[in-house]
Short mmCIF file of C-alpha atoms in Angstrom, two decimals:
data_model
loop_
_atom_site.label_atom_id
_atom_site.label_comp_id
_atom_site.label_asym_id
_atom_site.label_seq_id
_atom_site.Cartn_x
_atom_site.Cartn_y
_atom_site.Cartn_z
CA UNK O 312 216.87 -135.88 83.36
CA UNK O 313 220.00 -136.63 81.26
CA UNK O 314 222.79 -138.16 83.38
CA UNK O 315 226.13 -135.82 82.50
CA UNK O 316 228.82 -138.23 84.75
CA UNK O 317 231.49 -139.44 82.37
CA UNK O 318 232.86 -142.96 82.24
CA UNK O 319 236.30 -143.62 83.27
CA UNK O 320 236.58 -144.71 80.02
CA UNK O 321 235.55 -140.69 78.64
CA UNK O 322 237.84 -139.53 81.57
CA UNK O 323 241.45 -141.36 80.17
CA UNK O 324 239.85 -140.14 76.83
CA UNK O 325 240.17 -136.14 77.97
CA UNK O 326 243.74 -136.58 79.65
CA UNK O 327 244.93 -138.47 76.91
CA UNK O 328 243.52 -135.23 74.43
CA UNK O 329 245.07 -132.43 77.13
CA UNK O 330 248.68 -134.77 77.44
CA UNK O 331 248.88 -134.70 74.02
CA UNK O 332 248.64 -131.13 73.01
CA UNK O 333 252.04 -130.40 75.08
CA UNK O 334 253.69 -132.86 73.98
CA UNK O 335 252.95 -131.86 69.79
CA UNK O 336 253.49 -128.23 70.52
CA UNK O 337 256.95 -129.22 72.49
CA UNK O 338 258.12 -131.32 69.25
CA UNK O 339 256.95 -128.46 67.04
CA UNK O 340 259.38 -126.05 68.95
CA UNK O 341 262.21 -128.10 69.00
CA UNK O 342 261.66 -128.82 64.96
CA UNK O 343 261.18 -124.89 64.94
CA UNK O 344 264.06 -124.18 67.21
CA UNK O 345 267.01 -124.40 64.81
CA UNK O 346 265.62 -122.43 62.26
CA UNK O 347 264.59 -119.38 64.61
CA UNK O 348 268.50 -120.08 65.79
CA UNK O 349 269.39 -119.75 62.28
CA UNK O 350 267.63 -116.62 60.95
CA UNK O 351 270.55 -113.62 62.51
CA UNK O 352 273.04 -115.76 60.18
CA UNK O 353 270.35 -115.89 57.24
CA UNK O 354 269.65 -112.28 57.45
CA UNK O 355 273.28 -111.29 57.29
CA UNK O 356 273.82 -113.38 54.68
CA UNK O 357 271.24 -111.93 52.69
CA UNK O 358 272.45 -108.81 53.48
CA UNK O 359 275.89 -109.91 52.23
CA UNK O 360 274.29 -111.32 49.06
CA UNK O 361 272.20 -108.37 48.13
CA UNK O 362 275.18 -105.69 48.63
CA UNK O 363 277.41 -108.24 46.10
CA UNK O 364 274.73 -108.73 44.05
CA UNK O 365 274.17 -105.17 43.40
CA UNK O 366 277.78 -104.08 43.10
CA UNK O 367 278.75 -106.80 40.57
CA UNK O 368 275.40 -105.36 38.58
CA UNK O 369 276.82 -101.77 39.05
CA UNK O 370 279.89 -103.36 37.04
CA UNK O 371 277.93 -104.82 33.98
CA UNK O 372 276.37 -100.91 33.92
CA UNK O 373 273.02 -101.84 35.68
CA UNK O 374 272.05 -99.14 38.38
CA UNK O 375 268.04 -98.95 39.01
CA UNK O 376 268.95 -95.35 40.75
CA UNK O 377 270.75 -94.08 37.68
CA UNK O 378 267.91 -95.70 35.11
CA UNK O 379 270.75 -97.65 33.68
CA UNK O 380 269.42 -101.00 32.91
CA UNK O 381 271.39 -101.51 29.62
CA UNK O 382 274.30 -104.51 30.25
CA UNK O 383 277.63 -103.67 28.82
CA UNK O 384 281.25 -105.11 29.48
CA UNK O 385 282.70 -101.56 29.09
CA UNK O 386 283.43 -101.27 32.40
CA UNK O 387 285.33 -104.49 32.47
CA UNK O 388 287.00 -103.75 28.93
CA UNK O 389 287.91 -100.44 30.65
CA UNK O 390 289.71 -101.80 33.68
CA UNK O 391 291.90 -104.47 31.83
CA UNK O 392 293.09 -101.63 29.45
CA UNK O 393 294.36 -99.12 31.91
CA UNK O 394 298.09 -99.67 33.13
CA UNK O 395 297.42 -99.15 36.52
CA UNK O 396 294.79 -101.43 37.01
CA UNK O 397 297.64 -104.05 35.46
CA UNK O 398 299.97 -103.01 37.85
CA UNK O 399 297.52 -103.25 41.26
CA UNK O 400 296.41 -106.90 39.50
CA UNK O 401 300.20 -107.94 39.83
CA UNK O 402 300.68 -106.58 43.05
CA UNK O 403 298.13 -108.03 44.56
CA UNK O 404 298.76 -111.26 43.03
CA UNK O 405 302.43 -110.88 43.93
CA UNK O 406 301.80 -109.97 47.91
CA UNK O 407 298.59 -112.79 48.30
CA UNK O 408 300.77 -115.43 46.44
CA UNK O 409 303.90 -114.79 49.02
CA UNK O 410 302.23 -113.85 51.86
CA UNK O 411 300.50 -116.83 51.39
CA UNK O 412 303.49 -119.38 51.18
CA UNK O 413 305.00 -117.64 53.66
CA UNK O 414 302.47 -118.55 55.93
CA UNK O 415 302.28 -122.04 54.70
CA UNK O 416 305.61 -123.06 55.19
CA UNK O 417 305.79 -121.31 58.23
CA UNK O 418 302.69 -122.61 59.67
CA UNK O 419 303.50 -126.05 59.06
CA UNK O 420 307.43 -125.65 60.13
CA UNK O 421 305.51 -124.13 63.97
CA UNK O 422 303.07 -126.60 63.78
CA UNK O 423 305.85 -129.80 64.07
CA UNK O 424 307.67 -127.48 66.76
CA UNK O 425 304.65 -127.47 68.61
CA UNK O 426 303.77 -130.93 68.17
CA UNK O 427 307.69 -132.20 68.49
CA UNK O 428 307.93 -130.29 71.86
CA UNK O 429 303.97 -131.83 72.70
CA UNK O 430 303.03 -128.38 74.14
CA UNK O 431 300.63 -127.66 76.73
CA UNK O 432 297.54 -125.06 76.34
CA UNK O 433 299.76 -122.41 77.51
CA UNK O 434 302.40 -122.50 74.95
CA UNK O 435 299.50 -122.72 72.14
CA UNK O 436 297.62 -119.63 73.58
CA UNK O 437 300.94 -117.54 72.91
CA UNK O 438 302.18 -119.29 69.88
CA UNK O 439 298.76 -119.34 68.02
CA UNK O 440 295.32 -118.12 69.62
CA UNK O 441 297.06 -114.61 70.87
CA UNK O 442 298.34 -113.94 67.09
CA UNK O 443 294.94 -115.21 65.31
CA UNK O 444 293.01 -113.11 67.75
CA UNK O 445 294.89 -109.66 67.31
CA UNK O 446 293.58 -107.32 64.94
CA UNK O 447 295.57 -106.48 61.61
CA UNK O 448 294.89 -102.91 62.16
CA UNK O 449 296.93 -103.40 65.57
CA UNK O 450 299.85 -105.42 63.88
CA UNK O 451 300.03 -102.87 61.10
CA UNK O 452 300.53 -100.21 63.54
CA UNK O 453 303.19 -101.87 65.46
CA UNK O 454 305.12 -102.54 62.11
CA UNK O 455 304.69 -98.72 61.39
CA UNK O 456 306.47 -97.99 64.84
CA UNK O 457 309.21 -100.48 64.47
CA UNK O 458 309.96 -100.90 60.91
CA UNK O 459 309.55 -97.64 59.45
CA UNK O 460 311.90 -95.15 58.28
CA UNK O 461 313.65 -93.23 61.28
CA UNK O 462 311.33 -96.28 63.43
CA UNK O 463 312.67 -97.76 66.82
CA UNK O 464 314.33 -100.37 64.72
CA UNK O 465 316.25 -97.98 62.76
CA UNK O 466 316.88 -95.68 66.04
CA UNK O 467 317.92 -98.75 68.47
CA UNK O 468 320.70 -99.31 65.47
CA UNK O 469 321.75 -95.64 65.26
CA UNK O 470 322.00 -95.66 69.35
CA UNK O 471 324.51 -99.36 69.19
CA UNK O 472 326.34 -97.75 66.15
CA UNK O 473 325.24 -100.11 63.63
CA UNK O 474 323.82 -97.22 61.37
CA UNK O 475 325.06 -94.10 60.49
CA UNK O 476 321.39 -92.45 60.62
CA UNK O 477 318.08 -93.50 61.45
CA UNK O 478 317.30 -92.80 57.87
CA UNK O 479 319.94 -94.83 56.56
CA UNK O 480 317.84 -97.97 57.13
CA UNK O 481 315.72 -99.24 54.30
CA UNK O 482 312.11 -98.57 55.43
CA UNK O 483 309.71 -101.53 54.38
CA UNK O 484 306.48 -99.30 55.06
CA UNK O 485 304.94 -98.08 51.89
CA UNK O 486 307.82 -99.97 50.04
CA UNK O 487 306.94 -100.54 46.43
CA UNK O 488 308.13 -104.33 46.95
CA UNK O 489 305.03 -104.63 49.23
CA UNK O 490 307.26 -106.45 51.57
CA UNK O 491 305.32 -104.67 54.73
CA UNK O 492 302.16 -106.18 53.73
CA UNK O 493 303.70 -109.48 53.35
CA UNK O 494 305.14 -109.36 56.30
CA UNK O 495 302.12 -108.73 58.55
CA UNK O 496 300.10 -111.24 56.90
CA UNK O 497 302.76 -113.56 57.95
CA UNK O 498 302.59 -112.48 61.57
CA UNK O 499 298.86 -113.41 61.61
CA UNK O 500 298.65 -116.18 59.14
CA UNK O 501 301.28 -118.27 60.02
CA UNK O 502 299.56 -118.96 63.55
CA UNK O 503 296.55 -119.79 61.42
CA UNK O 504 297.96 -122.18 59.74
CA UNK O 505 299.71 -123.81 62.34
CA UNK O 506 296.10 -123.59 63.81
CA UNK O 507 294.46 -125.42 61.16
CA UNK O 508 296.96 -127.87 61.16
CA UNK O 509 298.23 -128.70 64.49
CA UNK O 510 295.34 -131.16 65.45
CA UNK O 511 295.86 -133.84 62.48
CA UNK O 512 299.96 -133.53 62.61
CA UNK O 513 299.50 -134.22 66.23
CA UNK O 514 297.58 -136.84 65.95
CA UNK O 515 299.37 -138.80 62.77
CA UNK O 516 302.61 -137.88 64.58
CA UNK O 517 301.09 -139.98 67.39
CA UNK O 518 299.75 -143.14 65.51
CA UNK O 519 301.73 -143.39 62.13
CA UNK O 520 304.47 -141.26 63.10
CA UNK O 521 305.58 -143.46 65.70
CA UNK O 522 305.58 -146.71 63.76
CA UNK O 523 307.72 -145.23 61.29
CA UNK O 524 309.92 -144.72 63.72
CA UNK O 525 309.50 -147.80 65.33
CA UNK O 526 310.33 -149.25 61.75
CA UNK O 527 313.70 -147.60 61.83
CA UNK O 528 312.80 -143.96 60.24
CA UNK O 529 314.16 -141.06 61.05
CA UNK O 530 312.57 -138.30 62.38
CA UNK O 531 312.82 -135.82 59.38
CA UNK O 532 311.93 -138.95 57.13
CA UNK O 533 309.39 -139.78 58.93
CA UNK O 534 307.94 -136.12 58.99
CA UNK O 535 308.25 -135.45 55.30
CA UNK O 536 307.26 -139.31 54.16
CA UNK O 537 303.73 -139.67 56.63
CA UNK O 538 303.12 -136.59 58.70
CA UNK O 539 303.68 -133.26 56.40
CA UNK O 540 301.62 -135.69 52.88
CA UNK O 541 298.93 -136.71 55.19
CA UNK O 542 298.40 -133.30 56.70
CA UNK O 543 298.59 -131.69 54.00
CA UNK O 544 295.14 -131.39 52.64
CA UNK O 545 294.71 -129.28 56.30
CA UNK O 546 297.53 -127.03 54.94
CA UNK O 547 296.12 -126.46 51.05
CA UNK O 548 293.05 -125.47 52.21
CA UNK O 549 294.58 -122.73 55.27
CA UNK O 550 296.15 -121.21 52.44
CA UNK O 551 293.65 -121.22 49.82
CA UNK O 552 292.08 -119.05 53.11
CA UNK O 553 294.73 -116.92 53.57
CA UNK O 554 295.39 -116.32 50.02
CA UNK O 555 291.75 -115.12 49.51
CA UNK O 556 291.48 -113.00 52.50
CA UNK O 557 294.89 -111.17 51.98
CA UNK O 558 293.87 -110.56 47.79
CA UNK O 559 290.55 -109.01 48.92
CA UNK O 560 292.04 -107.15 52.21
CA UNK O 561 291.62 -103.37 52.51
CA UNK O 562 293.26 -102.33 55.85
CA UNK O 563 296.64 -103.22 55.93
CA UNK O 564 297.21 -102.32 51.70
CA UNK O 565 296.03 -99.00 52.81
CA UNK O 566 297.79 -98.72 55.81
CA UNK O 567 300.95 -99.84 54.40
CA UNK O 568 301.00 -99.88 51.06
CA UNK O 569 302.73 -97.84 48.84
CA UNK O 570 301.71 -94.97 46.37
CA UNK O 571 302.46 -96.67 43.32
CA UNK O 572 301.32 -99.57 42.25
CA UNK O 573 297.98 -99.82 44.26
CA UNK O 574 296.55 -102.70 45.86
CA UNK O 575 293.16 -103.54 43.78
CA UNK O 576 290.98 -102.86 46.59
CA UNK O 577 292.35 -99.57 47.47
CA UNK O 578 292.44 -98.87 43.84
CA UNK O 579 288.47 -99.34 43.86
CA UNK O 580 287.69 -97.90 46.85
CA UNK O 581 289.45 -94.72 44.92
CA UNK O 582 287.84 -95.04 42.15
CA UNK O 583 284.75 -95.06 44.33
CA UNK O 584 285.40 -91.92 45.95
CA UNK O 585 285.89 -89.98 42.21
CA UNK O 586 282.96 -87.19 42.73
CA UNK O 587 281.26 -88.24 39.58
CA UNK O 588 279.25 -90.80 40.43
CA UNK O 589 279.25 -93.10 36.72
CA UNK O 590 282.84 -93.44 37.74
CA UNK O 591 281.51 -95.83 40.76
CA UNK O 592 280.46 -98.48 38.06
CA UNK O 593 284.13 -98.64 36.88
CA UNK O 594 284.80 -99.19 40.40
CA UNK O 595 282.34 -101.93 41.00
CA UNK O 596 283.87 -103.32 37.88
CA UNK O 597 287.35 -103.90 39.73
CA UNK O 598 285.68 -105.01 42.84
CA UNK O 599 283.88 -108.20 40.85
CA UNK O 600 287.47 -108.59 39.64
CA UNK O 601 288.29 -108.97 42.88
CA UNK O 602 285.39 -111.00 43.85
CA UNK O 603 285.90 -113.25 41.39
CA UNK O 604 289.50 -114.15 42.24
CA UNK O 605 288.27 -114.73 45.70
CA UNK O 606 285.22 -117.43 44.59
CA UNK O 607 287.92 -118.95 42.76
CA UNK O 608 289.79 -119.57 45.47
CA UNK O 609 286.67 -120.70 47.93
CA UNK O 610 285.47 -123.15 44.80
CA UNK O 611 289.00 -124.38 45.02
CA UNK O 612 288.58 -124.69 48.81
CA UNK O 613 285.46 -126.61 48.93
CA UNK O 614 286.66 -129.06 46.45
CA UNK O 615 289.43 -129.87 48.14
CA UNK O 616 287.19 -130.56 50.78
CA UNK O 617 284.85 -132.71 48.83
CA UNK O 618 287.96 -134.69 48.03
CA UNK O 619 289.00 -134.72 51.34
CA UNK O 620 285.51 -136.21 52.22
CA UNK O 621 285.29 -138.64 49.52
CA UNK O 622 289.08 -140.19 50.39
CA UNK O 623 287.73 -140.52 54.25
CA UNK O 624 284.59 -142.25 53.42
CA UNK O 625 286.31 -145.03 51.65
#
């Protein structure tokens, strides 16, 4: 008769084998674990690349739906030619470009407030995270209220006597100037640039700041000679943000923006809307315009950033 007791030997052997199989299936979760993390941002992102992808093909003329598979610039040609596709380039341009200095001087000018007055979490939830977290919608609406013709701006003047007429002030909502659009990207942007910025001025006003002044600096020199030059890589790349963001913007161009000239992407979304549908490719056409400007900016961005990286590793 065959004798079936196992050595201790054959025993370690078999909880050795069932220890073992845990432990490779833990490590093979955790290795698994960011990835599975990962794929809601993945499949966005593929969504996001596959509706770009297919719009800037719509502007080269390719459309599988249509049987259009020929590629042609015409579109393009088209939309460079037209006057006022010119005219919604250069006011775009005009409002991202101010709307973006705006912001950038007037980030960095609240930024040093904050950081010269060394305020608490309190003061920063008003000053920055209340203004970054309201919605542009919401802003634009409040502007419309206030600043617009016959607005309770223009009535609290009438009421004091400053004004003749509610009507008699200037209204700066669907002004030509754009100066309403500017103007509410400033309310939110300047926050976010203070944001982006408030962490390193802090802390060089802290370290190098101080032993400039200890060396006899003053306090504006010693802002504008070590605090604004090494913070300002921060700054460059808020704005290169807030520049692309407010060129590609739909909302608050269409909200309060005027007739004439157009911003570019209410100018494609009209375009979009025409009821023949080959009119969509000229459409798409404006919208990789407008895609394009924006990569520029975010290829701009990230090599600042690879500078930025390549100054700190030395």
């Amino acid at each position: 008769m065959r004798n079936t007791t196992r050595t201790p030997l054959s025993d370690r052997g078999v909880r050795m084998h069932a220890t073992a199989r845990p432990l490779a299936l833990r490590r093979l979760t955790e290795g698994l674990a960011p990835y599975a993390l990962a794929l809601p941002a993945l499949a966005l992102m593929a969504l996001f690349v596959y509706g770009v992808g297919i719009g800037v093909l719509q502007g080269f003329g390719i459309a599988p739906f249509l049987d259009r598979f020929d590629f042609t610039l015409e579109y393009f040609r088209e939309a460079f030619t037209r006057s006022d596709f010119t005219s919604s380039l250069c006011f775009s341009l005009f409002v991202s470009l101010m709307s973006s200095l705006i912001a950038l001087g007037g980030g960095i000018l609240l930024s040093a407030a904050l950081v010269k007055a060394k305020s608490g979490s309190f003061t920063q939830l008003l000053g920055l995270q209340i203004p970054i977290m309201s919605m542009h919608a919401l802003v634009a609406l409040g502007f419309i209220f206030l600043l617009s013709g016959s607005g309770l701006l223009a009535r609290a003047l009438y009421v004091v006597g400053i004004v003749g007429s509610p009507n008699d002030l200037p209204s700066i909502v669907g002004a030509p100037s754009g100066w309403g659009i500017i103007l509410v990207y400033a309310w939110k942007e300047i926050p976010y640039v203070a944001f982006c910025t408030i962490a390193i001025m802090s802390h060089v006003s802290d370290s190098l700041g101080e032993a400039a002044a200890t060396c006899g600096a003053a306090p504006v020199r010693s802002f504008f000679s070590v605090t604004l030059p090494l913070s300002l890589t921060a700054s460059l790349k808020a704005f290169l943000v807030v520049f692309a963001f407010s060129f590609g913007a739909y909302e608050i161009p269409f909200l309060l923006g005027p007739t004439a000239p157009k911003a570019l992407p209410i100018l494609a979304y009209l375009e979009f809307q025409d009821p023949d549908i080959l009119n969509r490719f000229y459409a798409m056409a404006i919208n990789g315009i407008v895609t394009l400007v924006c990569a520029l900016a975010a290829l701009v961005y990230f090599l600042v950033l690879k500078h930025e990286r390549k100054e700190g590793g030395r």
